[in-house]
Coordinates of N, CA and C and ligand atoms in Angstrom, one line a residue:
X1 N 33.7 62.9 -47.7 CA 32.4 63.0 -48.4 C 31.2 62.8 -47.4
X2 N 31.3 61.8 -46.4 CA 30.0 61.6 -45.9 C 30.3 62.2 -44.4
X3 N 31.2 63.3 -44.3 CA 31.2 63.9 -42.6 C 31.4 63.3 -41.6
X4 N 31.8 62.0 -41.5 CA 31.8 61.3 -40.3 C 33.1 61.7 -39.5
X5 N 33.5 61.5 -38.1 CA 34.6 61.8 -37.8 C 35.1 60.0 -36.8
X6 N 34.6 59.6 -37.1 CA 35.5 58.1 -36.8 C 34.7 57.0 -37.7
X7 N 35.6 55.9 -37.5 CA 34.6 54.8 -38.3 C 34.4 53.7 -37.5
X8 N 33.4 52.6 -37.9 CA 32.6 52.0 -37.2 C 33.8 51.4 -36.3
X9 N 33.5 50.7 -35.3 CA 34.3 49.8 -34.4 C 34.5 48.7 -34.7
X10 N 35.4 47.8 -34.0 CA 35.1 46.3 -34.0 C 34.0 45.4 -33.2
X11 N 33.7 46.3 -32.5 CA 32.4 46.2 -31.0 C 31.1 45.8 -31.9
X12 N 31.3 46.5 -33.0 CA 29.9 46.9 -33.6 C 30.0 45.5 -34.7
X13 N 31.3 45.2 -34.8 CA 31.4 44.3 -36.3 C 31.4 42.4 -35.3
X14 N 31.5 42.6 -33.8 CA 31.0 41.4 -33.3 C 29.8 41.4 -32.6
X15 N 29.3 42.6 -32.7 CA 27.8 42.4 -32.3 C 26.9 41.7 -33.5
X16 N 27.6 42.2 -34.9 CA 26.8 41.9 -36.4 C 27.2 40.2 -36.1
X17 N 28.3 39.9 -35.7 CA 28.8 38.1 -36.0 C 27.8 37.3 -35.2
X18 N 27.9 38.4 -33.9 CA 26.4 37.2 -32.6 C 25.1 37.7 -32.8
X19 N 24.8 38.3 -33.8 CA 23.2 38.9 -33.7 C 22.7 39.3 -35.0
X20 N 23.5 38.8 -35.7 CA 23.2 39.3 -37.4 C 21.7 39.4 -37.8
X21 N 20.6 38.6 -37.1 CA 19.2 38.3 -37.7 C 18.6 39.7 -36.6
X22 N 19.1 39.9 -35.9 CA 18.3 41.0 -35.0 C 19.0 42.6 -35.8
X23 N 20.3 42.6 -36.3 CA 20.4 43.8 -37.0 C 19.4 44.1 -38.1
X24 N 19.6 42.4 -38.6 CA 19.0 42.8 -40.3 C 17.5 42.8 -39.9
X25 N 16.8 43.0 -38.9 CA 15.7 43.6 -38.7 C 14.9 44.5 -38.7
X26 N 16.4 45.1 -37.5 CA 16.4 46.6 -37.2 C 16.8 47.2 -38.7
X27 N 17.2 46.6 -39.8 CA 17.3 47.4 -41.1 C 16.3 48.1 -41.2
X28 N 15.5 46.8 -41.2 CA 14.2 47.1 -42.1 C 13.3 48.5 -41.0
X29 N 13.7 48.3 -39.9 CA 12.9 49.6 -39.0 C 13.4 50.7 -39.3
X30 N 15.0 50.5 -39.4 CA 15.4 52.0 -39.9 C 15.5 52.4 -41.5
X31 N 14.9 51.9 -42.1 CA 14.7 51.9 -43.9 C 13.1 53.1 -43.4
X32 N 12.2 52.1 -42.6 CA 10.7 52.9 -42.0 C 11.0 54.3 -41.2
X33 N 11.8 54.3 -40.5 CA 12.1 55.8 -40.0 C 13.0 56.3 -40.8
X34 N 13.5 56.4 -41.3 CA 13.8 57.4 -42.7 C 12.9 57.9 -43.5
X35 N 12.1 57.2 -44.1 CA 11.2 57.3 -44.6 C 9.9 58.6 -43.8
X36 N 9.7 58.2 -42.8 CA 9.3 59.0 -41.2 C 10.0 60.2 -41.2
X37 N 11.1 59.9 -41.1 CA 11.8 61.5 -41.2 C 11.8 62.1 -41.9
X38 N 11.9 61.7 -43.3 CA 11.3 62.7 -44.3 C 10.3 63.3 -44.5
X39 N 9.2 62.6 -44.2 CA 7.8 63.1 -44.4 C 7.3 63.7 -43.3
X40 N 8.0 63.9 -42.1 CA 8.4 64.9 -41.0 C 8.3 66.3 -41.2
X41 N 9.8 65.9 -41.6 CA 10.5 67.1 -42.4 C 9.5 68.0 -43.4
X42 N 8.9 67.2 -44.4 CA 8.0 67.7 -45.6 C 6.8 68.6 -44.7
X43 N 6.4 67.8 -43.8 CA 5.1 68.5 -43.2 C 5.4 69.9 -42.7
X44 N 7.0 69.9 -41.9 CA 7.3 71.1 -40.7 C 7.7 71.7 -42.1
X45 N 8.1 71.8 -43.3 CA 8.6 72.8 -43.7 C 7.8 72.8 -45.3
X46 N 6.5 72.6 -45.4 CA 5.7 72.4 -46.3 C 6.0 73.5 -47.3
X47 N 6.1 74.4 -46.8 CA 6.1 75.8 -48.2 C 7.2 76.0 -49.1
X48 N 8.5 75.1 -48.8 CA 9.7 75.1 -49.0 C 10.1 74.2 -50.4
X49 N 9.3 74.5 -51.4 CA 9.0 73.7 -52.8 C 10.4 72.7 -52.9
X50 N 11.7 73.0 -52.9 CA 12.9 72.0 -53.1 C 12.9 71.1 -51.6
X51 N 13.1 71.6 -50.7 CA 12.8 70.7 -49.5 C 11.4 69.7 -50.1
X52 N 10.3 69.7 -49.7 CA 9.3 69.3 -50.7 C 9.6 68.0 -51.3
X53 N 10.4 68.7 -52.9 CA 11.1 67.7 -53.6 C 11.5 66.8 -53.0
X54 N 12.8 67.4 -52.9 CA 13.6 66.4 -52.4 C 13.3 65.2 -51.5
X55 N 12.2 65.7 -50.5 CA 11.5 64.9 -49.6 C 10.7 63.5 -50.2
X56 N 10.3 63.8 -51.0 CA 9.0 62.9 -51.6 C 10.2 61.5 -52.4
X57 N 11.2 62.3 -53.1 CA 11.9 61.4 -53.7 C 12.7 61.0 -52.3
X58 N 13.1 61.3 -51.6 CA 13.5 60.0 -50.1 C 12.6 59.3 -49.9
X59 N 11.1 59.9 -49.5 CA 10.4 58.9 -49.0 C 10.1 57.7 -49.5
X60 N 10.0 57.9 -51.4 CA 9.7 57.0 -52.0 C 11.2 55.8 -51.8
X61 N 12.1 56.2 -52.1 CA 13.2 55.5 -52.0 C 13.4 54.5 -50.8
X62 N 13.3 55.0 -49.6 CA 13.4 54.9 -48.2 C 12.2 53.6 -48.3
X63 N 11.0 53.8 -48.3 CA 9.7 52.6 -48.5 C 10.4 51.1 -49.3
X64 N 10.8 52.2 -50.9 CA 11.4 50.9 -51.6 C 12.6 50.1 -50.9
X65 N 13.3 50.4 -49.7 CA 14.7 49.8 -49.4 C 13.6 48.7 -48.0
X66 N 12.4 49.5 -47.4 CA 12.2 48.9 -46.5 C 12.1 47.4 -46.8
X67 N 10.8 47.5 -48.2 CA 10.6 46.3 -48.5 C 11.4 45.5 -49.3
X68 N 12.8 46.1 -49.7 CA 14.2 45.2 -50.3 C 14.3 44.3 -48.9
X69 N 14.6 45.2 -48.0 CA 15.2 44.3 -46.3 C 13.9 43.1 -46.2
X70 N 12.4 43.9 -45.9 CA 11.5 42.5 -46.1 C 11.7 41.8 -46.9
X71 N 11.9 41.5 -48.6 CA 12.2 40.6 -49.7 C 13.6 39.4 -48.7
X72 N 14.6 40.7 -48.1 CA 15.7 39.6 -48.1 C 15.6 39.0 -46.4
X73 N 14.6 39.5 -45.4 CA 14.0 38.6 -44.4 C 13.5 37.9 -44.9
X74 N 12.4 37.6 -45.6 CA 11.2 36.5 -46.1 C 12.2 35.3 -46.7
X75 N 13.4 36.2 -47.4 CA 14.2 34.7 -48.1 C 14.8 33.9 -47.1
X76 N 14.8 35.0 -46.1 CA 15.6 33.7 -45.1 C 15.0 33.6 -44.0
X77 N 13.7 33.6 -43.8 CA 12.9 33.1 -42.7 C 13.1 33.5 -41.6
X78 N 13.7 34.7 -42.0 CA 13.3 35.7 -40.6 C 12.1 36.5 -40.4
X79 N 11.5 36.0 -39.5 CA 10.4 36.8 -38.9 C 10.6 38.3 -38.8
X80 N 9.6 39.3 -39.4 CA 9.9 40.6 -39.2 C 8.9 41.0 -37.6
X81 N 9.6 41.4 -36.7 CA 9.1 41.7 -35.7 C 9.2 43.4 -35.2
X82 N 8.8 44.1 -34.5 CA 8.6 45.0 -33.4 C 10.3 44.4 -32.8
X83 N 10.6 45.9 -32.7 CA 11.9 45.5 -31.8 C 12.2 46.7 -30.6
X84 N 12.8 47.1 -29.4 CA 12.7 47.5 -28.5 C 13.9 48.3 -29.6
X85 N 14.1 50.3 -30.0 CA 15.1 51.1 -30.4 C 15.7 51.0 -29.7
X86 N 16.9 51.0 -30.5 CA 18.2 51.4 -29.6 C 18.3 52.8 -29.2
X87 N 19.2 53.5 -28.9 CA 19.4 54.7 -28.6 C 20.2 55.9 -29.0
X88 N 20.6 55.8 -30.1 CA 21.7 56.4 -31.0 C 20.5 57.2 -31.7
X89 N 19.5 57.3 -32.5 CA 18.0 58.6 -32.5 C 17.5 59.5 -31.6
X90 N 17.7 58.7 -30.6 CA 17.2 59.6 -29.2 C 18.2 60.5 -29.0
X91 N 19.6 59.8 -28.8 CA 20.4 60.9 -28.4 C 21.1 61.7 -29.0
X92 N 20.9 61.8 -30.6 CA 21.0 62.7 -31.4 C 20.2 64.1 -31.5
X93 N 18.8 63.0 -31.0 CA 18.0 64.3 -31.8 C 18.0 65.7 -30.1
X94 N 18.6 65.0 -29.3 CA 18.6 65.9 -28.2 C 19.7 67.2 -28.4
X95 N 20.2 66.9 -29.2 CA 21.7 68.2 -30.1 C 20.5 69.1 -30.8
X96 N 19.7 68.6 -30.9 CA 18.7 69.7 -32.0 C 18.3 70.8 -31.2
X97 N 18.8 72.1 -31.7 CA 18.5 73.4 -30.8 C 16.6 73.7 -30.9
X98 N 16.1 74.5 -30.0 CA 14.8 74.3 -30.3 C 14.2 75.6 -31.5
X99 N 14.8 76.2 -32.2 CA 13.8 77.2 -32.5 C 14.2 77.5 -34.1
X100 N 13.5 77.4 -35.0 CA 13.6 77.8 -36.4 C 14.7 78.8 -36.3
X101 N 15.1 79.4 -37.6 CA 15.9 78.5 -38.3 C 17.2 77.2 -37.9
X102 N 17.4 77.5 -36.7 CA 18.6 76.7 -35.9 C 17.8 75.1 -36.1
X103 N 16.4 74.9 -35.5 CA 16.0 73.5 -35.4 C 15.9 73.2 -37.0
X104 N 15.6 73.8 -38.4 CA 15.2 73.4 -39.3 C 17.1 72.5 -39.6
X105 N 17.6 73.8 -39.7 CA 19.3 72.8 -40.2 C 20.0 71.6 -39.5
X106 N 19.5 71.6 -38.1 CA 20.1 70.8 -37.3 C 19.3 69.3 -37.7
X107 N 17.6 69.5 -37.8 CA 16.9 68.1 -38.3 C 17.7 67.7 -39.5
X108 N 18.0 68.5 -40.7 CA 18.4 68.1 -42.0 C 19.8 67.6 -41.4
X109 N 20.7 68.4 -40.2 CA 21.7 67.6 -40.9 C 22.1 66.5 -39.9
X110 N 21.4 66.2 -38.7 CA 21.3 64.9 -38.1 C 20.7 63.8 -38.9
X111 N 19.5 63.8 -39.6 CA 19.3 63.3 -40.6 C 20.0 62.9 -41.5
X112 N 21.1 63.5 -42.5 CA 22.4 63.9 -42.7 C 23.0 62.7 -42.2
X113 N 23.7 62.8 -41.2 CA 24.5 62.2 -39.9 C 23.9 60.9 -40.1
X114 N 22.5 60.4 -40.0 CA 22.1 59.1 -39.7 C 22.4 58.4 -41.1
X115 N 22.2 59.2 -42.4 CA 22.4 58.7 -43.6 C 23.8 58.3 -44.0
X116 N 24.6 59.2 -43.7 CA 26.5 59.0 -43.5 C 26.6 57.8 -42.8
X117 N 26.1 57.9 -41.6 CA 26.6 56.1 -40.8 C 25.9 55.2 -41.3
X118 N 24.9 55.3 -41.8 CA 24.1 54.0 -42.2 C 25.2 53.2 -43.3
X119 N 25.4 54.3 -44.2 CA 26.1 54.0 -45.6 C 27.2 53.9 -45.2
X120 N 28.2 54.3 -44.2 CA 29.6 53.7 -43.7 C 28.9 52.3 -42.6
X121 N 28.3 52.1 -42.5 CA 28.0 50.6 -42.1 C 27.5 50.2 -42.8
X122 N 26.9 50.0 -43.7 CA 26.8 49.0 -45.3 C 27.7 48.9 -45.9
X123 N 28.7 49.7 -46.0 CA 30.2 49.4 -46.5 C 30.5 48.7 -45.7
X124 N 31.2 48.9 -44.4 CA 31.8 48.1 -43.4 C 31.1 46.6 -43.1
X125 N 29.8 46.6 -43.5 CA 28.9 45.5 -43.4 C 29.3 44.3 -44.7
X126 N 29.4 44.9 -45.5 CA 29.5 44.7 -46.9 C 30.7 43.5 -47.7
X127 N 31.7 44.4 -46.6 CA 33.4 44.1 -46.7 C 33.3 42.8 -45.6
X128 N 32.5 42.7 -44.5 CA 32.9 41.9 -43.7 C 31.7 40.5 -43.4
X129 N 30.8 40.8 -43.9 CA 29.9 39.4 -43.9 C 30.6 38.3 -45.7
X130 N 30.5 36.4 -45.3 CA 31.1 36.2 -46.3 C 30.0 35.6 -46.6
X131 N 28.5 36.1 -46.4 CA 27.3 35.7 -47.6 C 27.4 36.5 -48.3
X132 N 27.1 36.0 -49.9 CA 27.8 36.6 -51.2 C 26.1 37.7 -51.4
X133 N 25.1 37.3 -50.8 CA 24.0 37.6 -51.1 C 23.9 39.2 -50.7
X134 N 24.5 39.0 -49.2 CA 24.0 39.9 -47.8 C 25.5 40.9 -49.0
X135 N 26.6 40.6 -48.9 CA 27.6 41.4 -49.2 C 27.0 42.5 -50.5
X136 N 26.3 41.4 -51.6 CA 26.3 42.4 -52.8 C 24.9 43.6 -52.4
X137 N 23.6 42.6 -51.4 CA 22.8 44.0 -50.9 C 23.5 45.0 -50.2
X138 N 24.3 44.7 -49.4 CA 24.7 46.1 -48.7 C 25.5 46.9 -49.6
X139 N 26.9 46.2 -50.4 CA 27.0 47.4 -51.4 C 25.9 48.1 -52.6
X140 N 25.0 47.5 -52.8 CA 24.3 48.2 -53.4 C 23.7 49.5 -53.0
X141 N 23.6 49.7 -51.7 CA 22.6 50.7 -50.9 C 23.4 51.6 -50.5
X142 N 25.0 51.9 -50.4 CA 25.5 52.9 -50.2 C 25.3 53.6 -51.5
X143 N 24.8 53.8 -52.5 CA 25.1 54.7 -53.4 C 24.3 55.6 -53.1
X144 N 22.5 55.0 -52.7 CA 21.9 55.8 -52.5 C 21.8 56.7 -51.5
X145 N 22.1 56.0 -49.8 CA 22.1 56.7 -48.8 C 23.3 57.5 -48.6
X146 N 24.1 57.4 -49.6 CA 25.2 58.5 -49.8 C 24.6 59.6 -50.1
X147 N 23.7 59.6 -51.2 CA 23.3 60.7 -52.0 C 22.2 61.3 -51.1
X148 N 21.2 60.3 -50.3 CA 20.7 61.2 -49.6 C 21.7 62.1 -48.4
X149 N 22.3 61.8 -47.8 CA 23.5 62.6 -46.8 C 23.7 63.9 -47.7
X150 N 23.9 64.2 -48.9 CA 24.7 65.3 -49.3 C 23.3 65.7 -49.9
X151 N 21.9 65.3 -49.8 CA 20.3 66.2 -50.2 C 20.4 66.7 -49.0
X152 N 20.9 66.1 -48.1 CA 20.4 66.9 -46.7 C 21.1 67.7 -46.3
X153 N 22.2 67.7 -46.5 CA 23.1 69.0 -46.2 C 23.1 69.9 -47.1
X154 N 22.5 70.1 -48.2 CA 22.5 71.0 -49.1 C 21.1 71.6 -49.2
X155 N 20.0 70.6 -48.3 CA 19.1 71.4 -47.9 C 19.0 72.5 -46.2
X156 N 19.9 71.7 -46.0 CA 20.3 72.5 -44.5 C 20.6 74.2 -45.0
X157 N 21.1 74.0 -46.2 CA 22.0 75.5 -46.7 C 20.3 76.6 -47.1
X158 N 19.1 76.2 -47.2 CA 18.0 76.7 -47.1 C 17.4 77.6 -46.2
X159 N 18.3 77.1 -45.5 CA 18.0 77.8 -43.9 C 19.2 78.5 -43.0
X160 N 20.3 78.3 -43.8 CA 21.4 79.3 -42.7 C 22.2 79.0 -44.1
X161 N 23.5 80.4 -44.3 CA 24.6 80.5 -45.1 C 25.7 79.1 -45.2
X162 N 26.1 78.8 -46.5 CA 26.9 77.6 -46.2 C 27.8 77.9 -45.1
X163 N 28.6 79.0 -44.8 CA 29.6 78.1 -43.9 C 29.1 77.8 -42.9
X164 N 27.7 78.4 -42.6 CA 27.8 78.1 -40.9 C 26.9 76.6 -40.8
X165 N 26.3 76.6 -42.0 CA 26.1 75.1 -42.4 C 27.0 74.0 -41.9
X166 N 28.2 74.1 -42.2 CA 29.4 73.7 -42.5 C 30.2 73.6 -41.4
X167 N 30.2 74.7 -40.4 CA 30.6 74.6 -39.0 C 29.5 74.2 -38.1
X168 N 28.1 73.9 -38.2 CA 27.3 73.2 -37.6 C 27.1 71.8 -37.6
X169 N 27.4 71.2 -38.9 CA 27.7 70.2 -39.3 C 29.2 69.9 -38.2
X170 N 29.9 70.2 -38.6 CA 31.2 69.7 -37.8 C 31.0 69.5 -36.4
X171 N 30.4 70.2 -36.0 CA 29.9 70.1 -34.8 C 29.0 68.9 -34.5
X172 N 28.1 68.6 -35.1 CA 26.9 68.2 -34.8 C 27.5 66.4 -35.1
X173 N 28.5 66.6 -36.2 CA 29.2 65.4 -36.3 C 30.1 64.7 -34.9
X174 N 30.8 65.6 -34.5 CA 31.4 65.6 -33.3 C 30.5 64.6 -32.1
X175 N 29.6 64.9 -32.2 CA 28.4 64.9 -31.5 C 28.1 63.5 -32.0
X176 N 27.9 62.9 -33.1 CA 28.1 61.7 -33.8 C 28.9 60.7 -32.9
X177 N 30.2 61.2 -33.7 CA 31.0 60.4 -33.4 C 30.8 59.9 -31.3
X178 N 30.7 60.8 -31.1 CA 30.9 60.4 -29.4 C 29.9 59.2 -29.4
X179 N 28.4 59.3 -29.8 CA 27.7 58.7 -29.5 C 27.7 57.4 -30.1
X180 N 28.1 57.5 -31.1 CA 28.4 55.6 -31.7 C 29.1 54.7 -31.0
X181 N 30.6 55.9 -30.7 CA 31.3 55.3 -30.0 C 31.4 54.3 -28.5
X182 N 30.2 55.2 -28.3 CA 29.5 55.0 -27.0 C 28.9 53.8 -26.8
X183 N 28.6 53.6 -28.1 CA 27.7 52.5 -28.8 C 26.3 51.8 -27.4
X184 N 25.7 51.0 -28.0 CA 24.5 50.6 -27.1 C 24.4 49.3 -27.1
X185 N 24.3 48.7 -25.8 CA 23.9 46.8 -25.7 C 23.3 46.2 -26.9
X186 N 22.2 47.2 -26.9 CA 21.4 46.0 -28.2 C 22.0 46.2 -29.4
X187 N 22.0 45.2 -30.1 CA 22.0 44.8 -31.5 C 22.0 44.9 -32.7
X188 N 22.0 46.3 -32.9 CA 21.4 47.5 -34.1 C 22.1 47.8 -35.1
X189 N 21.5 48.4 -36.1 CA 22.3 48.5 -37.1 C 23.1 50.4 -36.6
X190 N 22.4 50.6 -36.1 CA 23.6 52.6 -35.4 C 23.9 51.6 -33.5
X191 N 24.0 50.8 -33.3 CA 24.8 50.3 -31.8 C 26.2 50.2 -31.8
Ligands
LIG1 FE1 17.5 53.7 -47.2
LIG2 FE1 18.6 56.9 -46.9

């Protein structure tokens, strides 16, 4: 369902055990760049009425989850800070070919891609922290960043025929996987 081609690591599930207040940070940063990304997206492809849509209802969504993550910093006295990105954005978006229609599908379905991992690491997050608080927020949030992953690939189909949708995706997943794998020092919720 969500395209991924491997699943999170254990690398990633003892970075969450020594650094848990610096992930649940970086939530709340990447709740704000989703949000970013969509209204990105909305601007580059303005004339595209269901892109559009769809757009406006992420952004709203994406805002509402930022300030869930602030609600559940403030309860626990974590300071919401500025944090130095990790590198799993950057080196995605360098897979993005440069030129319409190739760049419109590839933003939607890396976007796509960041929504699939998010939501297989709120699951994996979910199953493995034993605060009862932290466990029931993160299952709650896969339902939605699920649903966004399959807006985005079904807006990717806007712009090129599904299969090749479909075999660009696989691709672009591939491309995924290597890079998580790869994972990054800091602390993150995509490290
Ligand atoms: Fe979200
Ligand atoms: Fe999302």
């Amino acid at each position: 369902m969500l395209n991924l081609q491997c699943a999170s690591s254990q690398r990633w599930l003892d970075q969450v055990d020594q650094y848990l207040e610096e992930i649940l940070i970086d939530h709340a940063h990447c709740e704000h760049k989703a949000a970013a990304t969509a209204m990105s997206l909305l601007g580059s492809y303005i004339e595209n009425r269901p892109l559009c849509e769809a757009m406006t209802e992420i952004i709203q969504e994406e805002l509402e989850h930022f300030y869930m993550v602030r609600d559940l910093l403030e309860r626990r006295s974590i300071g919401f800070r500025l944090q130095p990105p990790g590198d799993y954005g950057r080196q995605l978006h360098k897979l993005i070919r440069p030129n319409d229609p190739d760049r419109a599908v590839d933003r939607l379905l890396i976007a796509g891609l960041i929504e699939a991992r998010s939501c297989e690491r709120f699951k994996r997050l979910s199953e493995h922290v034993t605060d009862p608080e932290l466990a029931e927020f993160y299952a709650s949030l896969f339902e939605s960043e699920a649903r966004h992953h399959s807006t985005y690939v079904r807006l990717a189909k806007e712009f090129a025929p599904p299969a090749t949708v479909h075999a660009r995706l696989n691709e672009l997943s591939a491309g995924e996987a290597m890079i998580i794998q790869r994972g990054c020092p800091l602390p993150r919720m995509h490290s």
